[in-house]
Amino acid sequence: MMVTYLVPLVLVVMFLAAAIRILPEYKRGVVFFLGRFQSVKGPGLIIIIPGIQKMDVVDLRVITMDVPEQDVISQDNVTVKVNAVLYFRVVDPEKAIIQVEHYVNATSQLAQTTLRSVLGKHDLDEMLSERDKLNDDIQEIIDASAEGWGIKVANVEIKHVDLDESMIRAIARQAEAERERRAKVIHAEGELQASKKLVEAANIMSENSAALQLRYLQTMSDMSNKNASTIVVPLPIDLVEAFREMKASPAARARTGGGEGAS
């Protein structure tokens, strides 16, 4: 007698176990009725008729995906290895199930091809110095392509740009040459500014002989503060001028006068 009631009870329990689904807040169920799309259900308690209805569960949380390392040839013919990380989530469960098979794998392949194509259009210097701009470009392209799959790409971050040892040494030599060039330019600019100031100082001191004499004495004072074995004897500027006048000797003046008499 009990067996008669036990069999239907077991069937009912099995039916309810197969029919009742509970979805958490971050999941949705895409329900198909006899193979045709019916609706998107969830979260909470959902009842599915076994054999007639089928439900595929989609996670709506942000998915973090590592983009495998890609060999990229830059625009200036430099081979680098680049990897990245991709953040995306499903915003339309219906499209994610119906429009594409295995949306996670499809997004991964799209990210790899986009990473190679975008970075291949830029020089190595741009890859190293303009990562934010490249991240935005890659994110926009992937997002536009995956929009038809019901996927929203939140962010793309380039993690590593690996170079060969020979290329690293070449970049180091280039950076050293650039630093030397900047040092020479700065030194030349300093010399130019100093020469202009010296010209201005010379013009000012030429207007007053006392200023030139004071500068002369200041230079002597600076030299005396150093531990040197050289003995410097100051020579007044006026004395030098006197020697210059004496150079025009009476004989020279006589020659000048003699020449005038001959004429």
Coordinates of C-alpha atoms in Angstrom, one line a residue:
M1 CA 0.0 0.0 0.0
M2 CA 2.8 2.4 0.9
V3 CA 4.6 1.5 -2.2
T4 CA 1.7 2.7 -4.2
Y5 CA 1.9 6.2 -2.6
L6 CA 5.7 6.2 -2.5
V7 CA 6.3 6.1 -6.2
P8 CA 4.2 9.1 -7.1
L9 CA 5.7 11.0 -4.1
V10 CA 9.2 10.2 -5.4
L11 CA 8.2 11.4 -8.9
V12 CA 6.8 14.6 -7.5
V13 CA 9.9 15.3 -5.5
M14 CA 12.1 14.6 -8.5
F15 CA 10.0 16.9 -10.6
L16 CA 10.1 19.7 -8.1
A17 CA 13.9 19.3 -7.7
A18 CA 14.3 19.6 -11.5
A19 CA 11.8 22.5 -11.8
I20 CA 12.7 24.7 -8.9
R21 CA 15.7 27.0 -9.4
I22 CA 17.0 29.7 -7.1
L23 CA 19.1 32.4 -8.6
P24 CA 21.2 34.9 -6.5
E25 CA 21.0 38.7 -7.1
Y26 CA 24.0 38.7 -9.5
K27 CA 22.7 36.0 -11.9
R28 CA 19.9 35.9 -14.5
G29 CA 18.3 32.9 -16.3
V30 CA 17.6 33.0 -20.0
V31 CA 14.6 30.7 -20.5
F32 CA 13.8 28.8 -23.7
F33 CA 10.4 27.3 -24.4
L34 CA 10.6 24.4 -26.8
G35 CA 13.8 25.9 -28.2
R36 CA 12.5 29.4 -28.6
F37 CA 13.5 32.3 -26.4
Q38 CA 10.9 33.0 -23.9
S39 CA 12.2 35.5 -21.3
V40 CA 14.9 36.5 -18.9
K41 CA 14.1 35.5 -15.3
G42 CA 15.7 36.1 -11.9
P43 CA 16.8 36.7 -9.4
G44 CA 14.9 34.6 -6.8
L45 CA 12.7 31.5 -7.1
I46 CA 12.2 30.3 -10.7
I47 CA 10.1 27.3 -11.8
I48 CA 11.1 25.5 -15.0
I49 CA 9.1 22.7 -16.6
P50 CA 11.6 19.9 -17.3
G51 CA 11.7 18.7 -20.9
I52 CA 9.8 21.7 -22.2
Q53 CA 11.7 24.7 -20.8
K54 CA 15.5 25.1 -20.6
M55 CA 17.4 27.8 -18.7
D56 CA 20.9 29.1 -19.2
V57 CA 22.3 31.0 -16.3
V58 CA 24.4 34.2 -16.9
D59 CA 26.6 35.9 -14.3
L60 CA 26.3 39.7 -14.3
R61 CA 29.3 40.5 -12.2
V62 CA 32.5 42.1 -13.6
I63 CA 34.8 39.4 -15.1
T64 CA 38.5 39.9 -14.9
M65 CA 40.3 38.3 -17.8
D66 CA 44.1 38.1 -18.5
V67 CA 44.9 38.7 -22.1
P68 CA 47.7 36.3 -23.0
E69 CA 51.1 37.7 -24.0
Q70 CA 51.1 38.8 -27.6
D71 CA 54.0 39.3 -30.0
V72 CA 53.6 42.8 -31.5
I73 CA 55.7 44.5 -34.1
S74 CA 55.5 48.3 -33.6
Q75 CA 55.4 50.9 -36.3
D76 CA 59.1 51.5 -36.0
N77 CA 59.8 47.7 -36.5
V78 CA 60.5 46.8 -32.9
T79 CA 59.3 43.4 -31.7
V80 CA 57.8 43.5 -28.2
K81 CA 55.8 41.1 -26.0
V82 CA 52.7 42.7 -24.5
N83 CA 50.0 41.4 -22.2
A84 CA 47.0 43.1 -20.6
V85 CA 44.0 42.7 -18.3
L86 CA 40.4 43.1 -19.4
Y87 CA 37.4 44.0 -17.3
F88 CA 33.9 43.4 -18.7
R89 CA 30.4 42.3 -17.7
V90 CA 27.2 41.1 -19.3
V91 CA 24.5 43.8 -19.5
D92 CA 22.1 41.9 -21.8
P93 CA 21.9 38.2 -20.9
E94 CA 19.6 37.5 -24.0
K95 CA 22.3 38.6 -26.5
A96 CA 25.1 37.0 -24.5
I97 CA 23.4 33.6 -24.9
I98 CA 21.7 33.9 -28.3
Q99 CA 24.1 36.1 -30.4
V100 CA 27.4 34.4 -29.6
E101 CA 28.6 31.0 -28.5
H102 CA 30.7 31.1 -25.3
Y103 CA 30.8 34.9 -24.9
V104 CA 33.8 34.7 -22.5
N105 CA 36.0 33.0 -25.1
A106 CA 34.8 35.3 -27.9
T107 CA 35.7 38.3 -25.8
S108 CA 39.1 36.9 -25.1
Q109 CA 39.9 36.4 -28.8
L110 CA 38.6 39.8 -29.6
A111 CA 40.8 41.4 -27.0
Q112 CA 43.9 39.6 -28.3
T113 CA 43.4 40.6 -31.9
T114 CA 42.6 44.2 -30.9
L115 CA 45.6 44.5 -28.7
R116 CA 47.9 43.4 -31.6
S117 CA 46.3 45.6 -34.2
V118 CA 46.2 48.8 -32.1
L119 CA 49.7 48.6 -30.7
G120 CA 51.1 47.7 -34.1
K121 CA 50.1 51.2 -35.3
H122 CA 52.2 53.0 -32.7
D123 CA 55.9 53.5 -32.1
L124 CA 57.8 51.9 -29.1
D125 CA 58.1 55.3 -27.4
E126 CA 54.3 55.8 -27.5
M127 CA 53.8 52.3 -26.0
L128 CA 56.0 53.2 -23.1
S129 CA 54.9 56.8 -22.5
E130 CA 51.2 56.9 -23.6
R131 CA 49.7 53.9 -22.0
D132 CA 46.6 55.7 -20.9
K133 CA 45.7 56.7 -24.4
L134 CA 46.4 53.3 -25.8
N135 CA 44.2 51.7 -23.0
D136 CA 41.4 54.0 -24.0
D137 CA 41.7 53.2 -27.7
I138 CA 41.7 49.4 -27.1
Q139 CA 38.8 49.7 -24.7
E140 CA 36.7 51.7 -27.2
I141 CA 37.3 49.2 -30.0
I142 CA 36.5 46.1 -27.9
D143 CA 33.5 47.7 -26.4
A144 CA 32.1 48.7 -29.8
S145 CA 32.6 45.2 -31.2
A146 CA 31.2 43.4 -28.2
E147 CA 28.2 45.6 -27.8
G148 CA 26.2 43.3 -30.1
W149 CA 26.9 40.4 -27.7
G150 CA 25.4 42.2 -24.8
I151 CA 28.8 42.9 -23.2
K152 CA 30.1 46.1 -21.7
V153 CA 33.9 46.5 -21.5
A154 CA 34.6 48.6 -18.4
N155 CA 38.4 48.9 -18.7
V156 CA 41.6 47.7 -20.4
E157 CA 45.0 47.9 -18.8
I158 CA 48.3 47.1 -20.5
K159 CA 50.4 45.3 -17.8
H160 CA 53.8 44.6 -19.3
V161 CA 55.8 45.6 -22.4
D162 CA 58.8 43.3 -22.6
L163 CA 61.8 44.0 -24.8
D164 CA 64.8 42.0 -25.9
E165 CA 68.1 42.6 -24.1
S166 CA 69.7 44.1 -27.3
M167 CA 66.8 46.6 -27.6
I168 CA 67.1 47.5 -23.9
R169 CA 70.8 48.3 -24.4
A170 CA 70.0 50.4 -27.5
I171 CA 67.3 52.3 -25.6
A172 CA 69.8 52.9 -22.8
R173 CA 72.4 54.3 -25.3
Q174 CA 69.7 56.5 -26.8
A175 CA 68.7 57.9 -23.4
E176 CA 72.3 58.6 -22.5
A177 CA 72.9 60.4 -25.8
E178 CA 69.7 62.4 -25.2
R179 CA 70.9 63.4 -21.7
E180 CA 74.3 64.5 -23.1
R181 CA 72.6 66.6 -25.8
R182 CA 70.5 68.3 -23.2
A183 CA 73.5 69.0 -21.0
K184 CA 75.4 70.6 -23.9
V185 CA 72.4 72.8 -24.8
I186 CA 72.0 73.9 -21.2
H187 CA 75.7 74.7 -21.0
A188 CA 75.6 76.6 -24.2
E189 CA 72.6 78.6 -23.0
G190 CA 74.4 79.4 -19.8
E191 CA 77.5 80.6 -21.7
L192 CA 75.3 82.8 -23.8
Q193 CA 73.6 84.4 -20.8
A194 CA 76.9 84.9 -19.0
S195 CA 78.5 86.6 -22.1
K196 CA 75.5 89.0 -22.3
K197 CA 75.9 89.9 -18.6
L198 CA 79.7 90.3 -19.0
V199 CA 79.1 92.7 -21.9
E200 CA 76.7 94.7 -19.8
A201 CA 79.1 94.8 -16.8
A202 CA 82.0 95.9 -19.1
N203 CA 79.9 98.7 -20.5
I204 CA 79.0 99.9 -17.0
M205 CA 82.6 99.8 -15.7
S206 CA 84.0 101.5 -18.8
E207 CA 82.1 104.6 -17.9
N208 CA 83.9 104.9 -14.6
S209 CA 87.6 104.0 -14.1
A210 CA 87.1 103.7 -10.3
A211 CA 84.6 100.9 -10.8
L212 CA 87.1 99.0 -12.9
Q213 CA 89.8 99.5 -10.3
L214 CA 87.5 98.2 -7.5
R215 CA 86.7 95.1 -9.6
Y216 CA 90.4 94.6 -10.1
L217 CA 91.0 94.8 -6.3
Q218 CA 88.1 92.4 -5.7
T219 CA 89.7 89.9 -8.0
M220 CA 93.0 90.2 -6.2
S221 CA 91.2 89.6 -2.9
D222 CA 89.6 86.5 -4.2
M223 CA 92.9 85.1 -5.5
S224 CA 94.6 85.8 -2.1
N225 CA 92.1 83.6 -0.3
K226 CA 93.2 80.5 -2.2
N227 CA 96.2 78.4 -1.1
A228 CA 98.5 79.0 -4.0
S229 CA 102.3 79.5 -4.4
T230 CA 101.9 82.1 -7.0
I231 CA 102.7 85.7 -5.9
V232 CA 100.6 88.4 -7.6
V233 CA 101.8 92.0 -7.5
P234 CA 98.9 94.5 -8.1
L235 CA 99.6 97.0 -10.9
P236 CA 97.5 100.1 -10.9
I237 CA 95.6 100.7 -14.1
D238 CA 96.7 104.4 -14.2
L239 CA 100.3 103.2 -14.3
V240 CA 99.6 101.1 -17.3
E241 CA 98.1 104.1 -19.0
A242 CA 101.2 106.1 -18.2
F243 CA 103.4 103.5 -19.9
R244 CA 101.1 103.7 -22.9
E245 CA 101.6 107.4 -23.1
M246 CA 105.4 107.0 -22.7
K247 CA 105.4 104.6 -25.6
A248 CA 104.7 107.5 -27.8
S249 CA 108.3 108.5 -27.3
P250 CA 109.9 111.9 -28.3
A251 CA 111.6 110.1 -31.2
A252 CA 108.2 109.1 -32.5
R253 CA 106.9 112.6 -32.0
A254 CA 110.1 113.9 -33.8
R255 CA 109.5 111.6 -36.7
T256 CA 106.0 112.9 -36.9
G257 CA 107.3 116.5 -36.7
G258 CA 110.2 115.7 -39.2
G259 CA 107.7 114.3 -41.6
E260 CA 105.7 117.5 -41.4
G261 CA 108.9 119.6 -42.0
A262 CA 109.8 117.5 -45.0
S263 CA 106.5 118.0 -46.5

